[in-house]
CSV table of C-alpha atoms in Angstrom, one decimal:
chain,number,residue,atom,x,y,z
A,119,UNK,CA,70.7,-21.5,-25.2
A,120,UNK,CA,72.4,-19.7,-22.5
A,121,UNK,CA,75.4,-16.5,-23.8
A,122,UNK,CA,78.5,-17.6,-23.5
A,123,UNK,CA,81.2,-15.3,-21.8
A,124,UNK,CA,82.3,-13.9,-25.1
A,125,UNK,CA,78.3,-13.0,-25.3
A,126,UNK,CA,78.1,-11.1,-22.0
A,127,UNK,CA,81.8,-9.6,-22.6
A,128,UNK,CA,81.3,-6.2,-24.5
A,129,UNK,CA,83.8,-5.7,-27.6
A,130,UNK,CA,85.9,-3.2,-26.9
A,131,UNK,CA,85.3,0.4,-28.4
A,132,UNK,CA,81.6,-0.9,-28.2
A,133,UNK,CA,80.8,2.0,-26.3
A,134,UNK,CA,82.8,4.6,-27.7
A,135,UNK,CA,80.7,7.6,-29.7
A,136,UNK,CA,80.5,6.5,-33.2
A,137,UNK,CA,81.7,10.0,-34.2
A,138,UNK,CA,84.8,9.6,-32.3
A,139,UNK,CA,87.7,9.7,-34.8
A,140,UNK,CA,85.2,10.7,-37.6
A,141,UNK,CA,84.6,14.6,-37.2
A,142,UNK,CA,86.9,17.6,-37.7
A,143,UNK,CA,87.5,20.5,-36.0
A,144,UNK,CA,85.3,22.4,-38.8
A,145,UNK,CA,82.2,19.4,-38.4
A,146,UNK,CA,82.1,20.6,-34.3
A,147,UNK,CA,81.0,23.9,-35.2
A,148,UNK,CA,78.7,22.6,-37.7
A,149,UNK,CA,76.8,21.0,-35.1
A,150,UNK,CA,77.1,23.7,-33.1
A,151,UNK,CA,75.9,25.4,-35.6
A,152,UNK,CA,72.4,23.1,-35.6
A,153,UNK,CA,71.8,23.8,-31.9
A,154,UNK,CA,72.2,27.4,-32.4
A,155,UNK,CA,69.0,27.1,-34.8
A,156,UNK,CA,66.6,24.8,-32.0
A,157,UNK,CA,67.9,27.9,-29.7
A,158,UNK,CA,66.7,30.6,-31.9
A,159,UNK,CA,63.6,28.3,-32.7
A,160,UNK,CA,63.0,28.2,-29.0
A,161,UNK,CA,63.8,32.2,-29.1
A,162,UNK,CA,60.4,32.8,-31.1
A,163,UNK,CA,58.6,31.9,-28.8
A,164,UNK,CA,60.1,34.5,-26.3
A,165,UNK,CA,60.9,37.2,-28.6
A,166,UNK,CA,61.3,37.5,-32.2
A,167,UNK,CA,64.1,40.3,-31.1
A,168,UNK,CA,66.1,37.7,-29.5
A,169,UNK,CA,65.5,35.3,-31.8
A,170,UNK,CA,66.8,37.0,-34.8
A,171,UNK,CA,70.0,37.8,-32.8
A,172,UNK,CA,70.4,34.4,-32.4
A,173,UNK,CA,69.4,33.4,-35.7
A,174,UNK,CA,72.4,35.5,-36.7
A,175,UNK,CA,74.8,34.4,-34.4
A,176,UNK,CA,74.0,30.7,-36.4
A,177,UNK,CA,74.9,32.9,-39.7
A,178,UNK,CA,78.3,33.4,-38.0
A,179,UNK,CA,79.4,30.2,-37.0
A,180,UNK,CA,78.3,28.3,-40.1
A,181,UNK,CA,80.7,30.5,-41.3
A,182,UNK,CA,83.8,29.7,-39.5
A,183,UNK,CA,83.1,25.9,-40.1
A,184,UNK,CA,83.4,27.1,-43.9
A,185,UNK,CA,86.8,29.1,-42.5
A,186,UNK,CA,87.9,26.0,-40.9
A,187,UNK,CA,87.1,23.4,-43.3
A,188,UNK,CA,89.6,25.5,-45.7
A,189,UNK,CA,92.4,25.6,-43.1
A,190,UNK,CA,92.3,22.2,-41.6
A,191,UNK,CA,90.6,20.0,-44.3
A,192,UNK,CA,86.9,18.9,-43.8
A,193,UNK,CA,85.7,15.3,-43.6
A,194,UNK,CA,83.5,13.1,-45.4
A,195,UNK,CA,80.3,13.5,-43.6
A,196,UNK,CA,81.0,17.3,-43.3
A,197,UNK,CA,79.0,18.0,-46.4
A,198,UNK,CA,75.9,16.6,-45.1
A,199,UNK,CA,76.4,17.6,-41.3
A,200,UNK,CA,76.7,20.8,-42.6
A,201,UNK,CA,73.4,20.6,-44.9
A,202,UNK,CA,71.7,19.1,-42.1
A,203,UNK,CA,72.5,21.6,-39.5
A,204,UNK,CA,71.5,24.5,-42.0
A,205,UNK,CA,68.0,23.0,-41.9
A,206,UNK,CA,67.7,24.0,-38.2
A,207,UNK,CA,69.4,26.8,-38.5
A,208,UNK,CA,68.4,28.8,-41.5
A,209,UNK,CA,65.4,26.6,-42.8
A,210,UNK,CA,63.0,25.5,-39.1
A,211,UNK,CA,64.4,28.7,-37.3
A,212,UNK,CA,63.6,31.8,-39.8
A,213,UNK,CA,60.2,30.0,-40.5
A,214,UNK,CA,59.7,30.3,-36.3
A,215,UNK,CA,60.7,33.8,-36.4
A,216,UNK,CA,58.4,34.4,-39.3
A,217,UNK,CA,55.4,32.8,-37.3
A,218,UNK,CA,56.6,34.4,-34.0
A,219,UNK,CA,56.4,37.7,-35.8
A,220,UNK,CA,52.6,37.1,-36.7
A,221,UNK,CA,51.6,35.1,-33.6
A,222,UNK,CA,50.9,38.1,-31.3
A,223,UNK,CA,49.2,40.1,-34.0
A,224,UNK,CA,46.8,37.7,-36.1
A,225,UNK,CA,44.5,35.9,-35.6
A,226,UNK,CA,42.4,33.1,-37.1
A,227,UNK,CA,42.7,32.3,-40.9
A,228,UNK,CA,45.2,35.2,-41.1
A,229,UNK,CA,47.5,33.8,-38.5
A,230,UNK,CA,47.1,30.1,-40.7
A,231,UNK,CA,48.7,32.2,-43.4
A,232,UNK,CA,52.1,33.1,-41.3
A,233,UNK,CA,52.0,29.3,-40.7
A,234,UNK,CA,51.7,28.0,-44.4
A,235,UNK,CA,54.3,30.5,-45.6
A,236,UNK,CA,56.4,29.2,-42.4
A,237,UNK,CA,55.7,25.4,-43.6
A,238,UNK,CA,56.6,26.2,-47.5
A,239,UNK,CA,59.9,28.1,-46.1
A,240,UNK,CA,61.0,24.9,-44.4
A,241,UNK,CA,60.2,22.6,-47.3
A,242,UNK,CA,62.0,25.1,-49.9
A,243,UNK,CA,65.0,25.1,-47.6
A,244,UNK,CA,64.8,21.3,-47.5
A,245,UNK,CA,64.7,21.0,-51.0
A,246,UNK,CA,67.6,23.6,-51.8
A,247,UNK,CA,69.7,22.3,-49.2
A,248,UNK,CA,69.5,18.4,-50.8
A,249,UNK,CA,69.9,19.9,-54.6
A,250,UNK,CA,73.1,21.8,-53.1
A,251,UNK,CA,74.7,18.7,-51.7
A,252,UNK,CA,73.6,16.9,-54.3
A,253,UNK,CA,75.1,19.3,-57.2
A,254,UNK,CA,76.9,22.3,-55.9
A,255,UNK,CA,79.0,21.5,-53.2
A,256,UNK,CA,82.6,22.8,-54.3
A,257,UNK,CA,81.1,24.5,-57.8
A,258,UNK,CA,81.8,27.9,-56.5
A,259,UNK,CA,78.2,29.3,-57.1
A,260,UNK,CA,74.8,27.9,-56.6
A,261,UNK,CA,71.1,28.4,-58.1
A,262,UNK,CA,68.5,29.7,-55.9
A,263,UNK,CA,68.8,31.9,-52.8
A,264,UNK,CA,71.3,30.6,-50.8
A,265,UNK,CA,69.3,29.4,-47.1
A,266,UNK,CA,72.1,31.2,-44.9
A,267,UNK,CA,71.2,34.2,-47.2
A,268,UNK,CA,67.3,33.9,-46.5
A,269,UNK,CA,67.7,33.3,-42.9
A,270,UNK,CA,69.9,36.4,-42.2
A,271,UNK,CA,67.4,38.6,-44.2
A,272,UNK,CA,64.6,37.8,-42.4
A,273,UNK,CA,66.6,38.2,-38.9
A,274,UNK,CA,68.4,41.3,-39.8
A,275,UNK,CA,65.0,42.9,-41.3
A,276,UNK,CA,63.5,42.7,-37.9
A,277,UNK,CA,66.7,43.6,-35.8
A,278,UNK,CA,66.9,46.8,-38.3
A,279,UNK,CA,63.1,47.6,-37.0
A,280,UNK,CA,60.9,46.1,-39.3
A,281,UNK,CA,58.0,44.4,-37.3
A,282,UNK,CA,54.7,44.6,-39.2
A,283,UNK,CA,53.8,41.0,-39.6
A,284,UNK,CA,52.7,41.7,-43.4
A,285,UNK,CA,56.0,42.7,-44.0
A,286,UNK,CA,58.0,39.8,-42.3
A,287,UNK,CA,55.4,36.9,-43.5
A,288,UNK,CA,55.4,38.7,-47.1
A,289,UNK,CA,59.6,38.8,-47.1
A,290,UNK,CA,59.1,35.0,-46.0
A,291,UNK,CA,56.9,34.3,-49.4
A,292,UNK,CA,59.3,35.8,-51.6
A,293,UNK,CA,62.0,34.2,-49.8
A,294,UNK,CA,60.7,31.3,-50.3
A,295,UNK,CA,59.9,31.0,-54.0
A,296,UNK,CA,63.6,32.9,-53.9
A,297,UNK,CA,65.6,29.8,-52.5
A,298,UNK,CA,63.6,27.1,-55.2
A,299,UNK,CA,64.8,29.3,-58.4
A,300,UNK,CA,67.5,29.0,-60.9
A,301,UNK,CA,69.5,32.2,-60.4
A,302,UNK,CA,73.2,31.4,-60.0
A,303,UNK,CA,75.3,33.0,-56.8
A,304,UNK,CA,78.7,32.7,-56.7
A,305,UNK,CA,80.2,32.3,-53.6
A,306,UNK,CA,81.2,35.5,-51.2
A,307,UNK,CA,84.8,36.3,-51.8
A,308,UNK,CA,86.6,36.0,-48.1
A,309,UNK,CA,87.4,39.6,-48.2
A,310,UNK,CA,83.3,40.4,-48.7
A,311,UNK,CA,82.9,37.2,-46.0
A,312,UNK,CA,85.0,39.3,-43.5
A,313,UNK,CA,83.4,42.7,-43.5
A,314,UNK,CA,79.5,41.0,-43.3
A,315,UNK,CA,80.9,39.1,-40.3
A,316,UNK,CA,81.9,42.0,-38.7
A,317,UNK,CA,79.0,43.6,-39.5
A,318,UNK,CA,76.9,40.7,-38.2
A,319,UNK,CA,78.8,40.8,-35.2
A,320,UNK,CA,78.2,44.2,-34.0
A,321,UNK,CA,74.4,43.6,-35.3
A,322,UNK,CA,74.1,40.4,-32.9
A,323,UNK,CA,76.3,42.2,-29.7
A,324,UNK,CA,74.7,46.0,-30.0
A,325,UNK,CA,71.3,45.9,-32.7
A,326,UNK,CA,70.1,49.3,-31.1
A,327,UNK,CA,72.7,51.3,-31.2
A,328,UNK,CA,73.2,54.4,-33.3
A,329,UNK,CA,69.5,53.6,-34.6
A,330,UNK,CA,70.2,50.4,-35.3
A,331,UNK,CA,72.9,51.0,-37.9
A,332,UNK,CA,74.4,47.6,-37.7
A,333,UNK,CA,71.3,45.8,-38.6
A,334,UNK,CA,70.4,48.0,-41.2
A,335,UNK,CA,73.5,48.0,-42.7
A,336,UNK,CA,74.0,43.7,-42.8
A,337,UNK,CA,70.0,44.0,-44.0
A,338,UNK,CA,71.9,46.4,-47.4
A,339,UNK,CA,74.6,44.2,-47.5
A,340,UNK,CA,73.2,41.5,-47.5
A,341,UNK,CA,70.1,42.6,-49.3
A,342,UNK,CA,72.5,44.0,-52.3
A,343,UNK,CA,73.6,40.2,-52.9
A,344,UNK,CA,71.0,39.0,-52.9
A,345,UNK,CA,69.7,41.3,-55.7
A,346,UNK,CA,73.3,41.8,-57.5
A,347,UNK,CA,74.6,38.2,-56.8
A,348,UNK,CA,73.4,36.5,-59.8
A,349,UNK,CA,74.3,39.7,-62.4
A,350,UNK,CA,78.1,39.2,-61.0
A,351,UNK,CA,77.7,35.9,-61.7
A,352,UNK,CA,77.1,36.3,-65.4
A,353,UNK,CA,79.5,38.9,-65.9
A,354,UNK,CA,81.9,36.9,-64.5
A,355,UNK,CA,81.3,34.0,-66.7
A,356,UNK,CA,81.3,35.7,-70.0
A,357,UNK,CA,85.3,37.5,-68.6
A,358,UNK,CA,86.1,33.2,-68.7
């Protein structure tokens, strides 16, 4: 049976993006967000320097979408845009860097090793990242190491000068047994927020100079969170 014209005519708005009218401002630099993380994963393979810089940059803007959620509202599918960007950006692209840190060094079963702990970083990321939409979106904390917090570890560890591959693969193990546990984070207070941005900032712009101060110092910051998070987590509950 031949189409009739209404067959052959296309509907209109057929051919407009799906998206359009669907994402906020904040949801545009979630995505930008993702493609910041298949440009650091493309990074490794040209230096883990460069990647890590990039890696970092990815830290930043996933946290202006946060900034820009708060001012302007966020929309429904900005809670898993965002949880799917941070897969690329702080689950695929810190395992590259952790494999790019190894590649030139090892080889054979030892290099296998920088893989598997790269493989098992992505899947605990995976997993946090669908627990956290899941569970703890809007809670104000969350269990395990946050992913953001894993990923800018490993990037500022090697910006601050760190580039013995036992070291990097062996930060990625813990990391990643870190991300799958039960210790509560609260959120970073914006004030906190502000000064690791501009930390981060310098860290990404100029990582060498004054001996690397910059990286080192996001690498304690962010390092002191990590270890202190969940303590001012209980000791805020029991003030409640």
């Amino acid at each position: 049976m031949p189409p009739s014209d209404d067959d052959r005519r296309v509907r209109p708005g057929v051919l407009r993006p799906r998206f359009a009218g669907r994402l906020g401002v904040a949801d545009v630099a979630t995505v930008a967000n993702a493609a910041l993380g298949f440009c650091a994963v493309v990074a490794a393979a040209i230096s883990p320097l460069l990647a890590a810089r990039v890696l970092l940059l990815a830290a930043m803007v996933d946290a202006v979408d946060g900034i820009l959620a708060r001012r302007y509202g966020g929309s429904t599918v900005g809670p898993y845009l965002d949880s799917l960007a941070d897969v690329a950006s702080f689950g695929v692209a810190p395992a590259a860097l952790v494999v790019a840190s190894a590649h030139a060094a090892w080889r054979g079963p030892l290099f296998f090793v920088a893989v598997a702990v790269g493989a098992c970083f992505v899947a605990a990321a995976v997993v946090r990242l669908g627990i956290y939409t899941a569970d703890d979106v809007g809670d104000g904390h969350t269990e395990g190491v946050p992913s953001t917090l894993a990923g800018t570890l490993l990037a500022a560890t090697v910006l601050a000068g760190v580039h013995a591959p036992a070291v990097i693969v062996g930060f990625g193990a813990v990391l990643t047994v870190a991300m799958v546990t039960r210790l509560p984070y609260p959120d970073l207070r914006v004030r906190d927020a502000l000064v690791m941005g501009v930390v981060q900032t310098f860290a990404v712009l100029v990582p060498s100079v004054l001996g690397r101060l910059f990286p080192r110092a996001l690498l304690a910051f962010a390092l002191a969170y990590c270890v202190l998070g969940p303590q001012f987590y209980r000791a805020g509950e029991g003030k409640r």
